[in-house]
XYZ file of C-alpha atoms in Angstrom:
67
model
C 53.216 -141.919 -16.280
C 54.676 -141.099 -19.663
C 56.201 -137.655 -20.256
C 56.535 -136.322 -23.804
C 59.971 -135.339 -25.142
C 61.252 -131.878 -24.239
C 60.980 -130.565 -27.826
C 57.306 -131.611 -27.948
C 56.673 -129.932 -24.594
C 58.343 -126.735 -25.809
C 56.376 -126.778 -29.057
C 53.125 -127.240 -27.142
C 53.989 -124.479 -24.659
C 54.815 -122.079 -27.497
C 51.497 -122.736 -29.245
C 49.525 -122.428 -26.017
C 51.295 -119.155 -25.168
C 50.178 -117.720 -28.521
C 46.585 -118.778 -27.848
C 46.622 -117.196 -24.379
C 48.033 -113.935 -25.791
C 45.287 -113.885 -28.416
C 42.667 -114.526 -25.733
C 44.080 -111.696 -23.625
C 43.936 -109.338 -26.609
C 40.351 -110.345 -27.400
C 39.310 -109.719 -23.789
C 40.922 -106.249 -23.883
C 39.244 -105.428 -27.193
C 35.902 -106.663 -25.882
C 36.222 -104.492 -22.763
C 37.109 -101.503 -24.942
C 34.076 -102.110 -27.168
C 31.773 -102.455 -24.154
C 33.076 -99.195 -22.683
C 32.659 -97.404 -26.026
C 29.125 -98.800 -26.396
C 28.161 -97.666 -22.905
C 29.517 -94.152 -23.448
C 27.828 -93.781 -26.828
C 24.537 -95.198 -25.591
C 24.461 -92.736 -22.703
C 25.050 -89.833 -25.081
C 22.452 -91.111 -27.554
C 19.771 -91.534 -24.883
C 20.451 -88.106 -23.368
C 20.311 -86.449 -26.791
C 23.884 -85.154 -26.586
C 24.750 -87.201 -29.670
C 22.520 -86.705 -32.699
C 22.240 -89.216 -35.521
C 19.779 -87.230 -37.647
C 22.326 -86.120 -40.236
C 23.963 -89.526 -40.661
C 23.497 -91.388 -43.937
C 22.822 -94.808 -42.452
C 22.838 -97.712 -44.914
C 20.881 -100.690 -43.671
C 21.596 -104.217 -44.917
C 18.931 -105.637 -47.275
C 17.501 -107.911 -44.577
C 16.811 -104.914 -42.319
C 15.361 -102.771 -45.117
C 12.490 -105.215 -45.506
C 11.688 -104.930 -41.788
C 11.639 -101.116 -41.921
C 9.184 -100.916 -44.815
């Protein structure tokens, strides 16, 4: 079995480590977003959080659906 040179192994390991750190960060951000969504949704459904006074701008594709 052929083994790549040490410098190639180190280069690969460095690049993979960066990818794993990015993945870890994305997972943390995703968990944070899910928790925020769940908390906001609970407050919206219960009426504790009102959206009546918000100036919500819908994208053009959604405006057509609302009309």
